[in-house]
Short mmCIF file of C-alpha atoms and ligand atoms in Angstrom, two decimals:
data_model
loop_
_atom_site.label_atom_id
_atom_site.label_comp_id
_atom_site.label_asym_id
_atom_site.label_seq_id
_atom_site.Cartn_x
_atom_site.Cartn_y
_atom_site.Cartn_z
CA MET X 1302 8.41 19.70 1.25
CA THR X 1303 5.01 18.12 1.43
CA ALA X 1304 3.90 17.17 4.95
CA PRO X 1305 3.80 13.42 5.47
CA LEU X 1306 0.63 11.38 6.14
CA ILE X 1307 0.16 11.05 9.91
CA ASP X 1308 -3.08 9.62 11.29
CA PRO X 1309 -4.83 10.75 14.52
CA PHE X 1310 -3.01 8.19 16.57
CA ALA X 1311 0.39 9.54 15.47
CA ARG X 1312 1.10 6.73 13.06
CA ALA X 1313 2.97 7.64 9.91
CA ILE X 1314 1.33 6.13 6.75
CA THR X 1315 4.24 4.78 4.68
CA TYR X 1316 2.81 1.62 3.18
CA LEU X 1317 0.08 1.39 0.46
CA ARG X 1318 -1.36 -1.81 -0.70
CA VAL X 1319 -3.11 -1.62 -3.96
CA SER X 1320 -5.58 -3.99 -5.44
CA VAL X 1321 -5.35 -3.60 -9.21
CA THR X 1322 -8.14 -5.99 -10.18
CA ASP X 1323 -10.84 -8.05 -8.44
CA ARG X 1324 -10.51 -10.76 -10.98
CA CYS X 1325 -8.43 -13.86 -10.57
CA ASP X 1326 -7.67 -17.11 -12.57
CA PHE X 1327 -8.01 -19.19 -9.46
CA ARG X 1328 -11.03 -19.72 -7.19
CA CYS X 1329 -9.44 -20.49 -3.82
CA VAL X 1330 -12.15 -21.92 -1.63
CA TYR X 1331 -11.49 -19.63 1.41
CA CYS X 1332 -11.41 -16.47 -0.88
CA MET X 1333 -13.97 -16.76 -3.61
CA SER X 1334 -17.10 -18.74 -4.59
CA GLU X 1335 -16.97 -20.67 -7.87
CA ASN X 1336 -19.32 -18.23 -9.60
CA MET X 1337 -18.07 -14.77 -8.70
CA THR X 1338 -19.70 -11.61 -10.17
CA PHE X 1339 -16.87 -9.17 -10.89
CA LEU X 1340 -17.00 -5.36 -11.18
CA PRO X 1341 -17.79 -3.72 -14.39
CA LYS X 1342 -14.70 -2.56 -16.14
CA LYS X 1343 -15.62 1.04 -16.21
CA ASP X 1344 -15.61 1.12 -12.30
CA LEU X 1345 -11.91 0.16 -12.28
CA LEU X 1346 -9.19 2.73 -12.12
CA THR X 1347 -7.50 2.82 -15.43
CA LEU X 1348 -3.69 2.18 -15.49
CA GLU X 1349 -3.20 5.93 -15.74
CA GLU X 1350 -5.44 6.55 -12.86
CA LEU X 1351 -3.61 3.95 -10.80
CA ASP X 1352 -0.31 5.71 -11.64
CA ARG X 1353 -1.78 9.11 -10.60
CA MET X 1354 -3.16 7.71 -7.47
CA CYS X 1355 0.08 5.77 -6.36
CA SER X 1356 2.20 8.76 -7.44
CA THR X 1357 0.23 11.13 -5.09
CA PHE X 1358 0.65 8.68 -2.24
CA VAL X 1359 4.32 8.52 -2.97
CA ASN X 1360 4.58 12.28 -2.95
CA LEU X 1361 2.87 12.15 0.47
CA GLY X 1362 5.52 9.92 1.86
CA VAL X 1363 4.41 6.34 1.05
CA GLU X 1364 7.66 4.44 0.72
CA LYS X 1365 6.43 0.91 0.07
CA LEU X 1366 3.87 -0.08 -2.53
CA ARG X 1367 2.46 -3.70 -2.61
CA ILE X 1368 0.54 -4.57 -5.67
CA THR X 1369 -2.17 -7.23 -5.06
CA GLY X 1370 -5.71 -8.24 -6.20
CA GLY X 1371 -7.57 -10.41 -7.22
CA GLU X 1372 -4.62 -11.75 -9.13
CA PRO X 1373 -2.58 -8.66 -10.05
CA LEU X 1374 -0.74 -10.32 -12.98
CA VAL X 1375 -3.97 -11.03 -14.87
CA ARG X 1376 -4.80 -7.26 -15.16
CA ARG X 1377 -4.25 -6.46 -18.77
CA GLY X 1378 -1.25 -4.04 -19.30
CA ILE X 1379 -0.13 -4.33 -15.65
CA MET X 1380 3.54 -4.30 -16.73
CA THR X 1381 2.95 -0.77 -18.04
CA PHE X 1382 1.95 0.21 -14.63
CA PHE X 1383 5.02 -1.55 -12.97
CA ARG X 1384 7.29 0.07 -15.30
CA SER X 1385 5.67 3.56 -14.64
CA MET X 1386 6.37 3.11 -10.86
CA THR X 1387 10.14 2.56 -11.59
CA ARG X 1388 10.71 6.30 -11.70
CA HIS X 1389 9.70 6.51 -8.09
CA LEU X 1390 12.31 3.90 -7.26
CA GLU X 1391 14.98 5.68 -9.32
CA SER X 1392 14.22 9.01 -7.54
CA ASN X 1393 14.51 7.11 -4.20
CA ALA X 1394 11.07 8.27 -3.06
CA LEU X 1395 9.89 4.73 -3.15
CA LYS X 1396 11.94 2.21 -1.27
CA GLU X 1397 10.10 -0.87 -2.30
CA LEU X 1398 7.85 -2.02 -5.13
CA THR X 1399 6.47 -5.45 -4.56
CA LEU X 1400 3.58 -7.71 -5.18
CA THR X 1401 1.50 -10.57 -3.86
CA THR X 1402 0.64 -13.17 -6.52
CA ASN X 1403 -0.66 -16.67 -6.88
CA GLY X 1404 2.33 -17.29 -9.24
CA SER X 1405 0.38 -18.43 -12.23
CA GLN X 1406 1.79 -15.72 -14.42
CA LEU X 1407 5.27 -15.53 -13.02
CA GLU X 1408 6.83 -17.58 -15.67
CA LYS X 1409 5.65 -14.89 -18.24
CA TYR X 1410 6.49 -11.77 -16.13
CA ALA X 1411 9.34 -12.46 -13.73
CA GLN X 1412 12.10 -10.78 -15.87
CA ASP X 1413 9.83 -7.85 -16.58
CA LEU X 1414 9.08 -7.35 -12.84
CA TYR X 1415 12.86 -7.51 -12.08
CA ASP X 1416 13.61 -5.07 -14.80
CA ALA X 1417 10.96 -2.72 -13.34
CA GLY X 1418 12.73 -2.75 -10.02
CA VAL X 1419 10.75 -5.46 -8.19
CA ARG X 1420 13.08 -7.39 -5.99
CA ARG X 1421 10.86 -9.39 -3.62
CA VAL X 1422 7.60 -11.21 -4.39
CA ASN X 1423 5.12 -12.96 -2.12
CA VAL X 1424 3.72 -16.16 -3.62
CA SER X 1425 0.58 -17.65 -2.11
CA LEU X 1426 0.85 -21.39 -1.97
CA ASP X 1427 -0.99 -23.57 0.50
CA THR X 1428 0.16 -26.99 -0.53
CA ILE X 1429 2.81 -28.69 -2.72
CA ASP X 1430 0.70 -31.64 -3.49
CA GLU X 1431 -0.63 -31.39 -7.05
CA GLY X 1432 -4.22 -32.90 -6.25
CA LYS X 1433 -4.70 -30.85 -3.13
CA PHE X 1434 -3.56 -27.76 -4.97
CA ALA X 1435 -6.17 -28.23 -7.66
CA GLU X 1436 -8.77 -28.84 -4.81
CA ILE X 1437 -8.00 -25.75 -2.84
CA THR X 1438 -7.57 -23.38 -5.70
CA ARG X 1439 -10.31 -25.06 -7.87
CA TRP X 1440 -8.81 -23.64 -11.18
CA GLY X 1441 -5.06 -23.60 -10.32
CA ARG X 1442 -2.45 -25.93 -11.54
CA LEU X 1443 0.54 -26.53 -9.41
CA PRO X 1444 3.22 -27.31 -12.14
CA GLN X 1445 2.47 -23.75 -13.69
CA VAL X 1446 3.04 -22.11 -10.29
CA LEU X 1447 6.24 -24.09 -9.77
CA ARG X 1448 7.54 -23.01 -13.12
CA GLY X 1449 6.69 -19.39 -12.14
CA ILE X 1450 8.63 -19.74 -8.92
CA ASP X 1451 11.67 -21.16 -10.83
CA ALA X 1452 11.49 -18.35 -13.40
CA ALA X 1453 11.27 -15.73 -10.58
CA GLN X 1454 14.27 -17.09 -8.72
CA LYS X 1455 16.25 -17.27 -11.93
CA ALA X 1456 15.49 -13.61 -12.71
CA GLY X 1457 16.80 -12.71 -9.21
CA LEU X 1458 13.58 -12.17 -7.42
CA ARG X 1459 13.45 -13.06 -3.77
CA ILE X 1460 10.42 -15.29 -2.88
CA LYS X 1461 8.40 -15.57 0.28
CA ILE X 1462 5.75 -18.19 0.35
CA ASN X 1463 2.46 -17.31 2.17
CA ALA X 1464 0.38 -20.40 3.22
CA VAL X 1465 -3.04 -20.20 4.73
CA ALA X 1466 -3.07 -22.57 7.68
CA LEU X 1467 -5.91 -25.00 7.24
CA LYS X 1468 -6.58 -27.81 9.76
CA GLY X 1469 -7.01 -31.13 8.16
CA PHE X 1470 -5.66 -29.77 4.82
CA ASN X 1471 -2.10 -28.75 4.99
CA GLU X 1472 -1.38 -29.52 8.67
CA ASP X 1473 0.48 -32.84 7.70
CA GLU X 1474 2.55 -30.86 5.23
CA LEU X 1475 4.08 -28.45 7.64
CA PRO X 1476 7.46 -30.21 7.64
CA THR X 1477 7.56 -30.94 3.90
CA ILE X 1478 6.53 -27.43 2.89
CA THR X 1479 9.08 -25.97 5.38
CA GLN X 1480 11.85 -28.22 3.95
CA TRP X 1481 10.76 -27.45 0.42
CA CYS X 1482 11.07 -23.70 1.19
CA ALA X 1483 14.43 -24.19 2.94
CA GLU X 1484 15.85 -26.03 -0.06
CA ARG X 1485 14.85 -23.15 -2.34
CA ASP X 1486 16.08 -20.40 0.07
CA MET X 1487 12.45 -19.04 0.52
CA ASP X 1488 11.04 -17.66 3.62
CA LEU X 1489 7.73 -18.98 4.72
CA THR X 1490 4.64 -17.31 6.42
CA TRP X 1491 1.66 -18.97 7.71
CA ILE X 1492 -1.64 -16.97 7.60
CA GLU X 1493 -4.59 -17.66 9.81
CA VAL X 1494 -7.76 -18.05 7.73
CA MET X 1495 -10.17 -15.15 8.10
CA PRO X 1496 -13.95 -15.05 7.90
CA MET X 1497 -14.30 -12.97 4.82
CA GLY X 1498 -16.87 -12.35 2.22
CA ASP X 1499 -19.64 -14.63 1.05
CA ILE X 1500 -17.87 -17.66 -0.30
CA GLY X 1501 -20.69 -20.08 -0.47
CA ASN X 1502 -21.45 -23.17 1.51
CA GLU X 1503 -19.20 -25.61 -0.12
CA ASN X 1504 -16.03 -23.92 1.28
CA ARG X 1505 -15.40 -26.26 4.34
CA LEU X 1506 -12.26 -27.71 2.88
CA GLY X 1507 -9.94 -27.30 5.76
CA GLN X 1508 -10.74 -25.43 8.92
CA TYR X 1509 -9.46 -22.79 11.24
CA TRP X 1510 -5.98 -23.82 12.45
CA SER X 1511 -4.77 -21.51 15.14
CA LEU X 1512 -1.19 -20.27 14.53
CA LYS X 1513 -0.49 -21.01 18.23
CA ASP X 1514 -0.96 -24.65 17.14
CA VAL X 1515 0.99 -24.20 14.06
CA ARG X 1516 3.86 -22.88 16.07
CA ARG X 1517 3.49 -25.75 18.46
CA SER X 1518 3.73 -28.29 15.48
CA TYR X 1519 7.05 -26.71 14.57
CA GLU X 1520 8.42 -27.69 17.89
CA ASP X 1521 7.63 -31.31 17.08
CA HIS X 1522 10.00 -31.10 14.04
CA PHE X 1523 12.47 -28.37 14.68
CA THR X 1524 14.34 -26.18 17.24
CA VAL X 1525 12.41 -22.95 17.29
CA THR X 1526 13.62 -19.63 18.49
CA ASP X 1527 11.29 -16.59 18.81
CA LEU X 1528 12.54 -13.40 17.03
CA THR X 1529 11.69 -10.04 18.41
CA GLU X 1530 11.72 -8.38 15.02
CA ARG X 1531 8.52 -6.69 13.84
CA THR X 1532 7.78 -4.96 10.51
CA GLY X 1533 4.88 -2.74 11.51
CA GLY X 1534 2.58 -5.52 10.28
CA PRO X 1535 0.82 -8.39 11.84
CA ALA X 1536 3.58 -10.96 11.45
CA ARG X 1537 5.60 -12.60 14.25
CA TYR X 1538 8.61 -14.60 13.47
CA VAL X 1539 10.64 -17.59 14.64
CA ARG X 1540 14.03 -18.99 13.46
CA LEU X 1541 14.47 -22.68 12.82
CA GLU X 1542 17.89 -23.73 13.90
CA GLU X 1543 18.08 -26.86 11.63
CA THR X 1544 17.48 -24.91 8.41
CA GLY X 1545 18.27 -21.29 9.45
CA GLN X 1546 14.89 -20.26 7.99
CA LYS X 1547 12.71 -17.47 9.24
CA ILE X 1548 9.17 -18.51 9.66
CA GLY X 1549 6.37 -15.87 9.90
CA PHE X 1550 2.85 -16.18 11.50
CA ILE X 1551 0.16 -13.67 10.60
CA THR X 1552 -2.75 -13.57 12.90
CA PRO X 1553 -5.00 -10.84 11.46
CA LEU X 1554 -7.64 -11.57 14.05
CA SER X 1555 -5.63 -10.46 17.02
CA HIS X 1556 -5.18 -6.75 18.05
CA ASN X 1557 -1.40 -7.05 18.60
CA PHE X 1558 -0.35 -4.96 15.66
CA CYS X 1559 -2.83 -2.15 15.31
CA GLU X 1560 -0.73 0.41 17.33
CA SER X 1561 2.18 0.11 14.85
CA CYS X 1562 -0.03 -0.11 11.73
CA ASN X 1563 1.56 1.95 8.97
CA ARG X 1564 -0.61 0.87 6.08
CA VAL X 1565 -3.83 1.65 4.11
CA ARG X 1566 -5.37 -0.30 1.25
CA LEU X 1567 -6.64 1.00 -2.04
CA THR X 1568 -9.21 -1.14 -3.99
CA CYS X 1569 -9.20 -1.29 -7.79
CA THR X 1570 -12.19 1.04 -7.77
CA GLY X 1571 -10.32 3.77 -5.82
CA GLU X 1572 -11.80 3.14 -2.35
CA LEU X 1573 -9.36 3.61 0.43
CA TYR X 1574 -9.74 1.34 3.41
CA MET X 1575 -7.98 2.54 6.39
CA CYS X 1576 -8.20 -0.76 8.16
CA LEU X 1577 -8.65 -4.35 6.92
CA GLY X 1578 -11.08 -5.14 9.74
CA GLN X 1579 -13.31 -1.98 9.44
CA GLU X 1580 -15.89 -0.86 6.99
CA ASP X 1581 -14.76 2.75 6.95
CA MET X 1582 -13.49 3.82 3.58
CA ALA X 1583 -13.17 6.87 1.58
CA ASP X 1584 -13.86 7.22 -2.20
CA LEU X 1585 -10.78 8.66 -3.93
CA ARG X 1586 -12.02 7.92 -7.55
CA ALA X 1587 -14.42 10.87 -7.48
CA PRO X 1588 -11.81 13.51 -6.66
CA LEU X 1589 -9.41 11.86 -9.02
CA ARG X 1590 -11.82 11.70 -12.04
CA ASP X 1591 -13.46 15.16 -11.22
CA HIS X 1592 -10.11 16.91 -11.15
CA PRO X 1593 -7.97 15.31 -13.92
CA GLU X 1594 -5.44 18.12 -13.98
CA ASP X 1595 -5.39 18.94 -10.26
CA GLU X 1596 -3.55 16.73 -7.72
CA GLN X 1597 -4.37 19.03 -4.95
CA ALA X 1598 -8.04 17.78 -4.80
CA LEU X 1599 -6.77 14.22 -4.56
CA GLU X 1600 -4.32 15.13 -1.87
CA THR X 1601 -6.90 16.82 0.16
CA ALA X 1602 -9.12 13.75 -0.05
CA ILE X 1603 -6.40 11.46 0.93
CA ARG X 1604 -5.44 13.61 3.98
CA ALA X 1605 -9.13 13.66 4.94
CA ALA X 1606 -9.41 9.94 4.64
CA ILE X 1607 -6.27 9.37 6.81
CA THR X 1608 -7.94 11.36 9.65
CA LEU X 1609 -10.52 8.58 9.70
CA LYS X 1610 -8.01 5.77 10.24
CA PRO X 1611 -9.39 3.82 13.25
CA LYS X 1612 -7.31 2.94 16.45
CA GLY X 1613 -7.74 -0.75 15.70
CA HIS X 1614 -9.96 -3.32 14.13
CA ASP X 1615 -12.58 -5.66 15.60
CA PHE X 1616 -12.60 -9.20 14.58
CA ASP X 1617 -13.64 -10.29 17.98
CA TYR X 1618 -16.27 -12.94 17.37
CA SER X 1619 -18.29 -11.99 20.47
CA ARG X 1620 -18.53 -8.31 19.56
CA GLN X 1621 -19.30 -8.30 15.85
CA LYS X 1622 -22.37 -8.98 13.94
CA LEU X 1623 -22.52 -12.27 11.92
CA ASP X 1624 -19.66 -14.11 13.73
CA GLY X 1625 -17.26 -11.41 13.11
CA GLN X 1626 -17.45 -12.00 9.36
CA MET X 1627 -16.54 -9.15 7.09
CA PRO X 1628 -18.73 -8.71 4.12
CA ARG X 1629 -15.91 -7.85 1.72
CA HIS X 1630 -13.86 -10.51 -0.05
CA MET X 1631 -10.10 -10.37 0.47
CA SER X 1632 -9.88 -10.09 -3.42
CA HIS X 1633 -11.63 -6.74 -3.04
CA THR X 1634 -9.39 -5.14 -0.42
CA GLY X 1635 -6.36 -7.06 -1.64
CA GLY X 1636 -5.63 -9.28 1.52
N1 LIG G 673 -4.14 -13.57 -5.84
C1 LIG G 673 -3.00 -13.18 -5.09
C2 LIG G 673 -2.62 -14.15 -4.18
O1 LIG G 673 -3.41 -15.14 -3.94
O2 LIG G 673 -1.49 -14.09 -3.60
C3 LIG G 673 -3.19 -11.77 -4.31
C4 LIG G 673 -4.60 -11.61 -3.58
S1 LIG G 673 -4.95 -12.70 -2.36
C5 LIG G 673 -6.60 -12.12 -1.83
C6 LIG G 673 -3.89 -12.25 -1.10
C7 LIG G 673 -3.74 -13.19 0.10
O3 LIG G 673 -4.98 -13.35 0.81
C8 LIG G 673 -3.36 -14.63 -0.27
O4 LIG G 673 -2.17 -15.06 0.34
C9 LIG G 673 -4.56 -15.50 0.19
O5 LIG G 673 -4.08 -16.73 0.62
C10 LIG G 673 -5.08 -14.64 1.22
N2 LIG G 673 -6.34 -14.86 1.64
C11 LIG G 673 -7.46 -14.92 0.79
N3 LIG G 673 -8.65 -15.12 1.43
C12 LIG G 673 -8.24 -15.39 2.76
C13 LIG G 673 -8.98 -15.68 3.97
N4 LIG G 673 -10.24 -15.84 3.94
N5 LIG G 673 -8.25 -15.72 5.11
C14 LIG G 673 -6.85 -15.54 5.09
N6 LIG G 673 -6.13 -15.26 4.05
C15 LIG G 673 -6.88 -15.19 2.89
FE1 LIG G 674 -7.26 -15.50 -6.37
FE2 LIG G 674 -5.54 -14.96 -4.52
FE3 LIG G 674 -8.18 -15.21 -3.93
FE4 LIG G 674 -6.75 -17.42 -4.58
S1 LIG G 674 -6.47 -15.98 -2.83
S2 LIG G 674 -8.89 -16.86 -5.30
S3 LIG G 674 -5.35 -16.72 -6.07
S4 LIG G 674 -7.28 -13.66 -5.21
#
């Protein structure tokens, strides 16, 4: 049996997040500028290369694959890739195949995703007000996303809503979004906005809203109980007594989850980032392309990369250059 991937801090790497494109049909103000320059197509891993890459990780013990982007469902032929991953679910090597999406293409693909073995989908949605939705996503249209969510639920996919917490933007919607999720039996997670990439100067729509304050706002509307459950990721959870819902809070800026971090991120060009908050990365595209018949070279490169996984990240505003801002866009590393 192949030895699993263990990093220098004894953490087993079992979760791979894969960005399959840097392109998107939305231009969320906290994520992208209106005029983005995207990567040349030749730099992107082909669907076959993505298959080889992910399959190698699965052979090395990765049990969970999350497909993201950019918007993963705008990548041409992406269903071929999802279907090709089904074999790893069937062999039981892979326990979960999932994706994070803006929901715009779900109406079209929900059934295909279910048929490929996807059971849970994260949909990013910051507001359920049509006008505000158009404002925050610039190019997105809420009814299309709502139709996508309906189609996904009809197909049997479990939906979790991820909302970026933005002061002065969706602050007032906390009870309505929560109630809306409860009515549709969807879990909800709030994400703290992170300083990422060059997104232009016009992006001051909504500001940093600390999750401590979001949690406090819940207490104004619901009876809140802390849950001890952790998933190896940055989320903390509470239960709302009135609705029975589980509400998550993701604070990527804090260091509270690094010691249990089980994940690495692959970009659409085959760079492996060992940590969302660090610039260290390894190029896996070269060993993949240079040795088309030889998985050993790729495996060796992956193992070497994992030895570089840092103990933790450093978003601390006082310690990092440029206000702790990361030069990469979330759409590059996949969020
Ligand atoms: N396009 C897909 C989507 O929006 O779900 C997948 C990629 S998107 C980069 C993944 C997640 O990153 C989304 O939930 C989005 O809200 C979040 N995100 C993007 N920029 C962010 C930022 N600056 N701070 C916090 N979350 C961000
Ligand atoms: Fe696109 Fe997702 Fe970024 Fe919004 S958050 S611009 S939907 S990649």
